[in-house]
Coordinates of C-alpha atoms in Angstrom, one line a residue:
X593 CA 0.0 0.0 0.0
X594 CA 1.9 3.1 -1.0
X595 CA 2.5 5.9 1.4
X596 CA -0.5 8.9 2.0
X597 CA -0.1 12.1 -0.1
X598 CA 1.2 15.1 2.1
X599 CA 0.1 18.4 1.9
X600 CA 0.9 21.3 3.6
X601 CA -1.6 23.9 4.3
X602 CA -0.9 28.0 4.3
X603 CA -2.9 29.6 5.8
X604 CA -3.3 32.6 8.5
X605 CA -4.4 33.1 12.1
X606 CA -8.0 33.6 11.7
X607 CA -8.2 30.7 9.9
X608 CA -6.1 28.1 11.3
X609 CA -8.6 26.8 13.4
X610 CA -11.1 26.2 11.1
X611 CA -8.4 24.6 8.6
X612 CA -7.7 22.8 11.3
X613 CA -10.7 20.9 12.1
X614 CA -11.6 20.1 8.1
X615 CA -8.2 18.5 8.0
X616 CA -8.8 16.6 10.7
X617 CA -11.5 14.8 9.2
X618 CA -9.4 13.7 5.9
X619 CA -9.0 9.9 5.5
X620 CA -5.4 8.8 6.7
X621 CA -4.9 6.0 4.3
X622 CA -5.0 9.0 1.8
X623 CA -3.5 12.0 3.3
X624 CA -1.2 13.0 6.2
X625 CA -1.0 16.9 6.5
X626 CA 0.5 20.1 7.9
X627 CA -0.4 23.4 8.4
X628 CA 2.0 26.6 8.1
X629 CA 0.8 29.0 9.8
X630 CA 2.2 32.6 8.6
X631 CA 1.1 34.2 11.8
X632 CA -0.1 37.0 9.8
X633 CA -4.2 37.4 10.2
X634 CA -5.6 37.2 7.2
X635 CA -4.6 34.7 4.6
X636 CA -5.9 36.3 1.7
X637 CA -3.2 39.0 2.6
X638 CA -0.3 37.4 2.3
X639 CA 2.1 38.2 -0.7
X640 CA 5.2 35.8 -1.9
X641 CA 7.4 38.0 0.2
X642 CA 5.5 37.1 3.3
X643 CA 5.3 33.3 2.7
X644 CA 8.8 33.2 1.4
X645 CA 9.8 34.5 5.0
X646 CA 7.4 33.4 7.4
X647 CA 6.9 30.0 6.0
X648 CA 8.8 26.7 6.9
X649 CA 7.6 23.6 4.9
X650 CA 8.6 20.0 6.7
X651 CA 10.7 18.1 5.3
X652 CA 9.1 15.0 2.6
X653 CA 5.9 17.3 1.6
X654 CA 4.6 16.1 -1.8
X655 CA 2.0 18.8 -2.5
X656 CA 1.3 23.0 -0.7
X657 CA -1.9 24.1 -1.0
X658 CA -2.5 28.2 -0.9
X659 CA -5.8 29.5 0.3
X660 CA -7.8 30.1 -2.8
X661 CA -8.3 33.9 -2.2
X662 CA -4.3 34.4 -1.9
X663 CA -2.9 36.1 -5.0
X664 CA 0.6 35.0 -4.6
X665 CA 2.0 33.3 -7.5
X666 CA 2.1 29.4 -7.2
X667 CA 4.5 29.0 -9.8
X668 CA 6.6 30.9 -8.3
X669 CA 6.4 29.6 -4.6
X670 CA 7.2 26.2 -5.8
X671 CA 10.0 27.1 -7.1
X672 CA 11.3 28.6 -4.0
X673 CA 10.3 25.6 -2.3
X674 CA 11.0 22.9 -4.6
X675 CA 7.7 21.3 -4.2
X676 CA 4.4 21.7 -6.5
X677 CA 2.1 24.0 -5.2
X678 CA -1.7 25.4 -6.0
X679 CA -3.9 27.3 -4.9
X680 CA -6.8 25.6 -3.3
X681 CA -10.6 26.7 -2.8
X682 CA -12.1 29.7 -1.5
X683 CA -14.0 28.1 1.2
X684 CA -12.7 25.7 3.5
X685 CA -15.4 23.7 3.6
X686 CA -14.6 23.3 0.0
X687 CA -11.7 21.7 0.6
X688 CA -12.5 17.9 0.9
X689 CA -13.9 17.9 -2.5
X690 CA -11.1 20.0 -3.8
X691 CA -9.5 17.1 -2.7
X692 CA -11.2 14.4 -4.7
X693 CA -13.1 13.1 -1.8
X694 CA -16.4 13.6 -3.7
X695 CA -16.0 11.0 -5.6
X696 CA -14.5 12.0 -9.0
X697 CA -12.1 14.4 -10.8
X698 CA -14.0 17.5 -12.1
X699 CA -12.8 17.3 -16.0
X700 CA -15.9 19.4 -18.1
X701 CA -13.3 20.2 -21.1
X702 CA -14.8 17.5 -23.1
X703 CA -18.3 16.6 -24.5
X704 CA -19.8 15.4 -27.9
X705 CA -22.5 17.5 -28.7
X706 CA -23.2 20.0 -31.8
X707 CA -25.0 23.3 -31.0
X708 CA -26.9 24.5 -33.9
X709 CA -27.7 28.3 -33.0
X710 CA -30.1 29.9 -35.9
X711 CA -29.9 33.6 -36.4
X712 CA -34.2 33.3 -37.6
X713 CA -34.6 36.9 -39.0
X714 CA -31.5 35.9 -41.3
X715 CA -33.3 37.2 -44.5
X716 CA -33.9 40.6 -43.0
X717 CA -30.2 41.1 -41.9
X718 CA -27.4 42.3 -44.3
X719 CA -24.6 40.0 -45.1
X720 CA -22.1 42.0 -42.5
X721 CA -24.8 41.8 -39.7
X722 CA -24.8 38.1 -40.7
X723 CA -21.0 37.7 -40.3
X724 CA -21.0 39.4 -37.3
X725 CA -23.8 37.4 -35.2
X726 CA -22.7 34.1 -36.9
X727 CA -18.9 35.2 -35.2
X728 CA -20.9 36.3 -31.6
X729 CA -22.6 33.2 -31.9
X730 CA -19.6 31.0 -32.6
X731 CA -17.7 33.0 -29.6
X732 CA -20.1 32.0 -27.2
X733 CA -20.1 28.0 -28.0
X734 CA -22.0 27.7 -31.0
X735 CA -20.4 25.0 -33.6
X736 CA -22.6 25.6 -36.8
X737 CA -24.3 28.6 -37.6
X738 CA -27.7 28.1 -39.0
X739 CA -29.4 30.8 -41.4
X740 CA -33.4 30.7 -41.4
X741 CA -35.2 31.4 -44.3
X742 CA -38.9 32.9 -43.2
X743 CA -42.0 32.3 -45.4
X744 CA -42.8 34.7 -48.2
X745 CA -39.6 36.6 -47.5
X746 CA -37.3 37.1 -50.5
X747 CA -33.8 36.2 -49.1
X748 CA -31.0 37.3 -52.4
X749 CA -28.3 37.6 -49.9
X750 CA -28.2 34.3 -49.3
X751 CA -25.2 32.8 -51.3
X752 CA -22.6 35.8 -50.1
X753 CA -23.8 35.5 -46.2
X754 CA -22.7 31.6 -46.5
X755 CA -19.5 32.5 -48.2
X756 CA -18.8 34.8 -45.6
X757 CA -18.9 32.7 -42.9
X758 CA -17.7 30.0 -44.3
X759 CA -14.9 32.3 -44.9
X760 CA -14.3 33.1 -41.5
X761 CA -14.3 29.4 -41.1
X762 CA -17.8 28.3 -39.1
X763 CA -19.8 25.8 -40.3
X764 CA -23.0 26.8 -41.6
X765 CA -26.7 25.3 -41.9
X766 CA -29.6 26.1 -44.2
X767 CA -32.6 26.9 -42.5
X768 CA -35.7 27.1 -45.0
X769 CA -39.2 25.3 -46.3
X770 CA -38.2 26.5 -49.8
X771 CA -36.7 24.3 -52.0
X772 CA -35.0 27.0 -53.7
X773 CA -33.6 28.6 -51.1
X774 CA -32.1 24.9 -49.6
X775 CA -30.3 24.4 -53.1
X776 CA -29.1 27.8 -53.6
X777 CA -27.4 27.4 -49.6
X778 CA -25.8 24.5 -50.6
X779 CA -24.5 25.4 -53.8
X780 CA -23.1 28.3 -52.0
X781 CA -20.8 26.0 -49.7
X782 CA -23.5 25.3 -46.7
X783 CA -22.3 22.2 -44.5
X784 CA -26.1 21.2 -43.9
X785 CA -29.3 21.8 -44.9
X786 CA -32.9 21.7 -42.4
X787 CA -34.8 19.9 -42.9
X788 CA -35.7 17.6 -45.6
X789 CA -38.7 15.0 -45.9
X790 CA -39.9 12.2 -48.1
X791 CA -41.0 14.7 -50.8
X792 CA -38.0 16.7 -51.2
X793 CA -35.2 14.2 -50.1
X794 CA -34.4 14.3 -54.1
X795 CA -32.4 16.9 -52.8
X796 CA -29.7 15.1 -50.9
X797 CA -28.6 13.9 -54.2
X798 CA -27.7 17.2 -55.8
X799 CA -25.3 18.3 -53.1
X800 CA -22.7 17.5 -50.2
X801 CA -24.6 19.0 -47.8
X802 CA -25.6 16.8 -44.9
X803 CA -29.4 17.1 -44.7
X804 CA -31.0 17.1 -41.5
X805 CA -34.3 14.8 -41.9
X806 CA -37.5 15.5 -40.7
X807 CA -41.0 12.8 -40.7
X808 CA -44.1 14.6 -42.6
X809 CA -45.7 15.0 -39.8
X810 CA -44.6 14.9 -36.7
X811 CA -46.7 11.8 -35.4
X812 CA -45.6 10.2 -38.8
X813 CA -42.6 8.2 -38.1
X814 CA -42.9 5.5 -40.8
X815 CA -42.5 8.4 -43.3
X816 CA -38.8 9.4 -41.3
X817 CA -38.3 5.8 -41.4
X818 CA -38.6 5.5 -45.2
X819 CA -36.0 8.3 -45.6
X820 CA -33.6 7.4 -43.6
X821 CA -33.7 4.0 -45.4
X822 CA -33.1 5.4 -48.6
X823 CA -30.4 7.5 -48.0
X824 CA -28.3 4.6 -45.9
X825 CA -29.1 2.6 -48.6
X826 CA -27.1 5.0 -50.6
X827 CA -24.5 5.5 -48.2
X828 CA -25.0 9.2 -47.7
X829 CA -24.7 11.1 -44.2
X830 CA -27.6 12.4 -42.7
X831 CA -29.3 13.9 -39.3
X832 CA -32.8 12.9 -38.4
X833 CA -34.6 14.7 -35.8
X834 CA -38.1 13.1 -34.6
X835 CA -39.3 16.9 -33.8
X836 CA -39.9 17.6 -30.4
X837 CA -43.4 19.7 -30.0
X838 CA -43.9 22.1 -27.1
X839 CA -45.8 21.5 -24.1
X840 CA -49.7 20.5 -24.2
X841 CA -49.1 20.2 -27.7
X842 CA -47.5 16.9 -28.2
X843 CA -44.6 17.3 -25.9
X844 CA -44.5 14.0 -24.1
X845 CA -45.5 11.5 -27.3
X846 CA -42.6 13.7 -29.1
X847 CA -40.1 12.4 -26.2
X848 CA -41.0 9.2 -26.9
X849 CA -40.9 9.0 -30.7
X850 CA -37.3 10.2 -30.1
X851 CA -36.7 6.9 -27.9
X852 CA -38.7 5.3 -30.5
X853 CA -36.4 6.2 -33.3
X854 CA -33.0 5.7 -31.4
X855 CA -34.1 1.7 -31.1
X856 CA -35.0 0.9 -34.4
X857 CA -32.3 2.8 -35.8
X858 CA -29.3 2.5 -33.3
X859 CA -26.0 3.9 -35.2
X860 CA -27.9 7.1 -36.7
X861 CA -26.9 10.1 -36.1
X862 CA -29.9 12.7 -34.9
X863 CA -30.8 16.2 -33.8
X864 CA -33.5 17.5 -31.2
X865 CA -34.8 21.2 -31.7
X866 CA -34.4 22.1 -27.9
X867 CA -36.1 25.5 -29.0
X868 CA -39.6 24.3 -29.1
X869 CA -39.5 23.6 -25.5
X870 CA -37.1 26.4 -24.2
X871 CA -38.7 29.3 -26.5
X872 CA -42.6 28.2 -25.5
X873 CA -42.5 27.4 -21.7
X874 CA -41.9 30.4 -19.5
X875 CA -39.7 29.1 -17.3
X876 CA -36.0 30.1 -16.6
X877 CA -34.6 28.3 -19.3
X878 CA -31.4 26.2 -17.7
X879 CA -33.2 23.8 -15.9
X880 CA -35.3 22.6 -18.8
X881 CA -32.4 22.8 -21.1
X882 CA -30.3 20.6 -18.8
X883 CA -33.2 18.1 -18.5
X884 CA -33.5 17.9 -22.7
X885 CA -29.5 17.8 -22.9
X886 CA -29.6 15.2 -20.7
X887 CA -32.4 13.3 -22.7
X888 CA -29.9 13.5 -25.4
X889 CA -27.0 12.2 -24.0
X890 CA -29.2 9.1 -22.7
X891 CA -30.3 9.0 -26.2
X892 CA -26.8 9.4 -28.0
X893 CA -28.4 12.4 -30.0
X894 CA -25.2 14.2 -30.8
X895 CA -26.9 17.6 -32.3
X896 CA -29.1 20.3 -31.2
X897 CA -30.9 22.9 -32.9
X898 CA -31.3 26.0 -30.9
X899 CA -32.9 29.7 -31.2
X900 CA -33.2 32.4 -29.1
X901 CA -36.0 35.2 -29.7
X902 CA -37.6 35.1 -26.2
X903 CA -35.7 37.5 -23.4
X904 CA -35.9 34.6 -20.8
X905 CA -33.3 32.5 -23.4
X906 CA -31.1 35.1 -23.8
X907 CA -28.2 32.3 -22.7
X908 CA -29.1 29.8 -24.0
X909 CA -25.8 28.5 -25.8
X910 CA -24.6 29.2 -22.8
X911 CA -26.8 26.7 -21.4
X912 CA -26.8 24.3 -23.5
X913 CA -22.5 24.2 -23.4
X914 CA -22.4 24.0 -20.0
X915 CA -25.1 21.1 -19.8
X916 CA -23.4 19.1 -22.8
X917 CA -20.1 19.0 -20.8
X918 CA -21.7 18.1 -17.5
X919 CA -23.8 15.4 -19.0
X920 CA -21.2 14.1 -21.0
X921 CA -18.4 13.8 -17.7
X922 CA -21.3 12.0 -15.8
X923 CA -21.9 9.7 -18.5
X924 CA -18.4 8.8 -18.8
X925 CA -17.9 8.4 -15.3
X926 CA -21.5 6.8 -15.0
X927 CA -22.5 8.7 -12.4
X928 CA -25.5 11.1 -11.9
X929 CA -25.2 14.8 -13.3
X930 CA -24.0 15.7 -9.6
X931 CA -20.6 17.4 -8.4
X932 CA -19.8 18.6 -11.7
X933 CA -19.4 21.9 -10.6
X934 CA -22.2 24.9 -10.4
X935 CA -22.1 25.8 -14.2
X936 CA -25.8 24.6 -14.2
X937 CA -26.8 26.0 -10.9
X938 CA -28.6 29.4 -11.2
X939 CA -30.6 30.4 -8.2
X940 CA -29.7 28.2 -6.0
X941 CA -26.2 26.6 -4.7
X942 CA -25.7 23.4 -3.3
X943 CA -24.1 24.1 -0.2
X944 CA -24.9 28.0 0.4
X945 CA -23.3 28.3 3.6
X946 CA -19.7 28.1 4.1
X947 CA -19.8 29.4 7.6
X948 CA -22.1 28.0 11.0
X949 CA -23.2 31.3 12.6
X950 CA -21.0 29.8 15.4
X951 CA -17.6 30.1 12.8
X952 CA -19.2 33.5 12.3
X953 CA -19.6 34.7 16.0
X954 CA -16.1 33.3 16.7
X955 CA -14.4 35.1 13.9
X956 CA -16.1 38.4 15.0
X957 CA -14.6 37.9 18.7
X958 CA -11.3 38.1 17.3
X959 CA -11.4 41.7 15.0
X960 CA -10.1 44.6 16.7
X961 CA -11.0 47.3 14.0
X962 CA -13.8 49.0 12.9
X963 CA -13.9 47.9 9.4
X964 CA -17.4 46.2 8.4
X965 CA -17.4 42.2 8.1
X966 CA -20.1 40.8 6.3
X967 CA -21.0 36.9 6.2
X968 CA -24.2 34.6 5.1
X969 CA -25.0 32.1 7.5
X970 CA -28.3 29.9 7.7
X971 CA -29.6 32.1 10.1
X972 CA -29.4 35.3 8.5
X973 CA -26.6 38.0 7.4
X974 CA -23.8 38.8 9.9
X975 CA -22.4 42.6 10.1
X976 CA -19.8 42.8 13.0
X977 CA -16.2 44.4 13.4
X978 CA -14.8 45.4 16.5
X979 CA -17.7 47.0 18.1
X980 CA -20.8 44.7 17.4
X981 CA -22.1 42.0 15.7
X982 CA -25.5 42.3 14.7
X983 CA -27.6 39.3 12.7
X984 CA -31.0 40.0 10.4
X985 CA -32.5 39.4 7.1
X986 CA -33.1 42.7 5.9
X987 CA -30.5 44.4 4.8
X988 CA -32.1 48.4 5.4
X989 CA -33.0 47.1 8.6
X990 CA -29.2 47.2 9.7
X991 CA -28.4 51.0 9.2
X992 CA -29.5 52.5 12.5
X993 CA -26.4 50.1 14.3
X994 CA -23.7 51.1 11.5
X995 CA -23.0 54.6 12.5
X996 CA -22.7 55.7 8.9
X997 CA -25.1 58.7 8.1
X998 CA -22.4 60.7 8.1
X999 CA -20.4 58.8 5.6
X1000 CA -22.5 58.5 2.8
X1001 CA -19.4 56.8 0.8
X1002 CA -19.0 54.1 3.4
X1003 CA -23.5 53.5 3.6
X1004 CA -23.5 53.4 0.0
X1005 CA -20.8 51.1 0.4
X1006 CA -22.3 48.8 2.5
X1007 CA -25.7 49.3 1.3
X1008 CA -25.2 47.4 -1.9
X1009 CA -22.9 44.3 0.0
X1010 CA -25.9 44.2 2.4
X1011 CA -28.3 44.2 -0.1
X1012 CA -26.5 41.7 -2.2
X1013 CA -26.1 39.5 1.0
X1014 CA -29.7 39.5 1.4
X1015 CA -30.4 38.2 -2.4
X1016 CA -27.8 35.3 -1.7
X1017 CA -29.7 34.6 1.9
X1018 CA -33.0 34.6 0.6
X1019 CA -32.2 32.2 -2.6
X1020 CA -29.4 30.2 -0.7
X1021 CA -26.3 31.0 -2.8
X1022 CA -23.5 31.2 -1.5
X1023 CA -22.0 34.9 -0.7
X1024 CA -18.6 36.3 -0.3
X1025 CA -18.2 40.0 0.3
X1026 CA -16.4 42.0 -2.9
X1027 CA -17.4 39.8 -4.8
X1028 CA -20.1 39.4 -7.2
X1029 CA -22.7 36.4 -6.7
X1030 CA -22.6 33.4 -9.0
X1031 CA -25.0 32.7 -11.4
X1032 CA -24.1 29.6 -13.4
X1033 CA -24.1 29.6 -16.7
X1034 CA -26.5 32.2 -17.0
X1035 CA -24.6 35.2 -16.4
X1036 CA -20.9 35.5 -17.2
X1037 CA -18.2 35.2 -14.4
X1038 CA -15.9 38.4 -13.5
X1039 CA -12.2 37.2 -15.1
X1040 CA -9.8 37.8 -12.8
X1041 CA -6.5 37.5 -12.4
X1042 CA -5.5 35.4 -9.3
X1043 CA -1.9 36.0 -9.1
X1044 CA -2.8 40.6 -8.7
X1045 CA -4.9 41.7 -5.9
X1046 CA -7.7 43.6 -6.5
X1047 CA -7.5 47.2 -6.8
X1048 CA -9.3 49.2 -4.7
X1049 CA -13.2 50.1 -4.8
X1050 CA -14.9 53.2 -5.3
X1051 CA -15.9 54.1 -1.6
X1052 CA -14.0 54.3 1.3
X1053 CA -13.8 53.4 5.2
X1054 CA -12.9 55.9 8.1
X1055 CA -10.4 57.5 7.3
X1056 CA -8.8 58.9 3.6
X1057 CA -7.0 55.9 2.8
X1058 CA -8.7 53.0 3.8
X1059 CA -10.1 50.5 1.3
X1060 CA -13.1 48.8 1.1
X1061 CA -13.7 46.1 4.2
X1062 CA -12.4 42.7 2.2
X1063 CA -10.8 43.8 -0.6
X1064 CA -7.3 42.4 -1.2
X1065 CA -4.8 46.1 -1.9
X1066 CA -4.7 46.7 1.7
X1067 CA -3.5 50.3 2.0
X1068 CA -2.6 48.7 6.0
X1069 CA 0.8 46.0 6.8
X1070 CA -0.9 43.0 6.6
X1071 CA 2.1 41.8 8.7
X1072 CA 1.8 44.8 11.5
X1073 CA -0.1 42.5 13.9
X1074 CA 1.8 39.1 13.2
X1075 CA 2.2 36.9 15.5
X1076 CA 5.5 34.2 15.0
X1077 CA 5.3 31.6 12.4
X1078 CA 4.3 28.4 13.3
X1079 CA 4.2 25.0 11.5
X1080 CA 1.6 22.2 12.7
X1081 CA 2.1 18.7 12.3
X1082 CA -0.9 16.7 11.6
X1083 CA -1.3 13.2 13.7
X1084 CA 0.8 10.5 11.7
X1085 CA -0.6 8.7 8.4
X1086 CA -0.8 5.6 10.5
X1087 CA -3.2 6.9 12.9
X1088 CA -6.8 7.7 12.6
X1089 CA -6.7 11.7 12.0
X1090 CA -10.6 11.8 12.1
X1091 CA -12.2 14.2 14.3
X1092 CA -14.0 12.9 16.8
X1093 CA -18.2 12.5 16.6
X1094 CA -17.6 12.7 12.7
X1095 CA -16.3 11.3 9.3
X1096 CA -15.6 12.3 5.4
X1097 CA -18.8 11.1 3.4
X1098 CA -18.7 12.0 -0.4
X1099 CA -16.7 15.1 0.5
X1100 CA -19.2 16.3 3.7
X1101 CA -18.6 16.1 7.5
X1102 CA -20.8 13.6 8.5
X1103 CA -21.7 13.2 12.5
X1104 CA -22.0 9.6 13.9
X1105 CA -25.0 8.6 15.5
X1106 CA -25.2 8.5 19.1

């Protein structure tokens, strides 16, 4: 049985304790550990200066782990110290499934699934709009660009909007229920054309283009069936998509004509049109494009065709990227679409809280200034510093205690972290102050640049110089108050390093039964 994996921990004073008691929990037979402890308070402070000095790291460490907020370089650190080092997560009570201990590897770089994303108002648009939303489009995920052709609407641009794109290199669909307009796009260069049927299949013969085919009604599978036997029967490629129909309109016998389909033809390649379903239910949008992704990847349908007109769909290649990775990871690993990260977690998060209001209360006995904390804990938002800690759920309700009325920098300030506090309370997400909540794949993430602090905000504290409470270019020595560097040795790999009354289950502190 080879040896556990040890890591060293660096962290600061504030935290040690809490660091403490996660790694207490981690299996033995897997991990024995350390803990440096800069002395300095916070560990988000510390630069590679102050790690290069203050730190010690015991002799036969494998792996050092940085706290995830700290912005000094790992790179850099390990080669100082001759041993690999990363930065780890922003929450301790991340950490066991930082680890692995959930279960899995997080790997979402992969997936086999062809987004489709029709610009449907192509005919009205210029050739240059064209090019331009087909390259938006493609930026944000999309791997073919499909133009739609609307009825009784003259569309001469046509041929020159394919060769532009193609000339920009995307792939590009034909969108159209005229016949002219299909063989026009594909004698222009288009990679596919939607959709074809019985009657006008004649046209998979007169071009390259992969045709995407389509029943002649949508309850009339044995016409689907007929095509797709007479173009394998020729050996040409081709997409067949059953049609899914929205909801109260055919939605549930659509699902299962697409299972119906897969078994009597299992090595075709298909196509679902997620838009029928994502454009004509008014609900937020990820949940039911997850669901329909992961229909797909059950059903080995490896394309999908999808709009966006509605407002409430706005992201929905976003969507439907971050769902055809996720699915695809937990198919490979054949596991449930769970712990694949938060990509497809909107509203909500998993595990909201990464602090018990008595982390919270312990934390605020230990600040001795009169900068504002603020926190999220099951019970409500925390505001302390030096002078009080106060708990609530409205975040107005808080301004009489903060002695701000003169300071209208420092209210406005805390205003909006109070207020956005109270959004993350009330939907259970999880909040860190400076920084902007997380919304999945439905909003874009702030890119940021982990090895920099972050300037300074907009408002101040007391006093002229003073930052922001939280935010990472402290104006103050983050090393004035430092107590003397300390290293911690965890018990021994042989031992059982479990805290007691609990145990690591999937990554969670689990309490044994009495």
């Amino acid at each position: 049985m080879s040896a556990p994996e040890h890591i060293v921990f660096i962290t600061g004073k504030l935290a040690h304790a809490r660091l403490e008691k996660v790694a207490r929990t981690l299996p033995p037979e897997r991990f024995a550990w350390s803990i440096a402890d800069a002395g300095v308070k916070v560990a988000a402070l510390m630069t590679i200066e102050i790690i290069r000095r203050r730190v010690t790291i015991p002799a036969g460490a494998d792996r050092i782990i940085l706290p995830g907020r700290c912005r000094a370089d790992p790179e850099e650190l390990a080669r100082h110290f001759g041993v690999p080092v990363e930065r780890g997560p922003d929450e301790i009570v991340d950490l066991p499934a930082f680890l692995g201990l959930a279960g899995r590897s997080l790997d979402l770089s992969r997936h086999d699934l062809r987004i489709f994303s029709e610009i449907v108002d192509a005919s009205r648009m210029s050739p240059e709009q064209i090019l331009a939303k087909g390259l938006e489009l493609a930026r944000r995920g999309a791997d073919v660009i499909d133009l739609g052709g609307l009825p009784d609407t003259a569309f001469p641009h046509l041929e020159e909007s394919v060769r532009l794109l193609k000339g920009a290199g995307l792939k590009v669909s034909v969108d159209s229920f005229s016949r002219d307009e299909l063989r026009r796009g594909a004698a222009a260069g288009a990679d596919y054309l939607l959709s074809l049927n019985e009657e006008t299949l004649d046209l998979a013969f007169e071009t390259d283009a992969v045709p995407v085919l389509v029943p002649m009604r949508p309850d009339d599978l044995p016409s689907l069936d007929r095509a797709i036997e007479r173009l394998a029967r020729a050996g040409k490629p081709f997409l067949a998509d059953p049609i899914l129909e929205p909801i109260h309109f055919g939605f549930v016998d659509s699902i299962a004509r697409y299972r119906e389909v897969r078994a009597r033809h299992p090595e075709i390649e298909m196509m679902m049109g997620t838009g029928n379903l994502t454009e004509l239910t008014e609900a937020d949008s990820l949940g039911v494009t997850a669901l329909l992704v992961g229909m797909c990847s059950e059903l080995s349908i490896r394309n999908v065709l999808i709009v966006q007109v509605s407002n409430h769909t706005r992201r929905t290649i976003e969507e439907h990227d971050a769902a055809r990775r996720v699915m695809y990871a937990a198919k490979a690993d054949a596991a449930l679409p769970k712990g694949y990260g938060r990509e497809l977690l909107s509203l909500h998060d998993k595990r909201p809280f990464a602090q018990t209001p008595d982390e919270i209360a312990e934390l605020a006995s230990q600040v001795r200034d009169p900068n504002y904390r603020v926190a999220v804990a099951e019970d409500g938002i925390h505001v302390y510093n030096r002078d009080i800690h106060r708990v609530g759920t409205d975040a107005m309700a808080f301004f009489p205690d903060l002695n701000v009325a003169s300071d209208g920098a420092h209210a406005f300030y805390l205003g909006g972290e109070l207020t956005k506090a109270e959004t993350a309370w009330r939907l259970g997400k999880r909040y860190v102050q400076d920084e902007a909540l997380a919304w999945g794949a439905s909003a874009d993430a702030e890119v940021e640049d982990t090895t920099a602090f972050k300037k300074a905000g907009h408002t101040k504290h007391s006093g002229p110089d003073a930052p922001p409470p939280g935010t990472r270019e402290a104006r103050t020595d983050p090393e004035a108050d430092a107590s003397p560097p300390e290293t911690v040795e965890g018990p021994s790999a042989g031992g059982d390093t479990r805290e007691p009354g609990g145990r690591i289950v999937c990554g969670r502190l689990v309490r044994d039964e009495a």
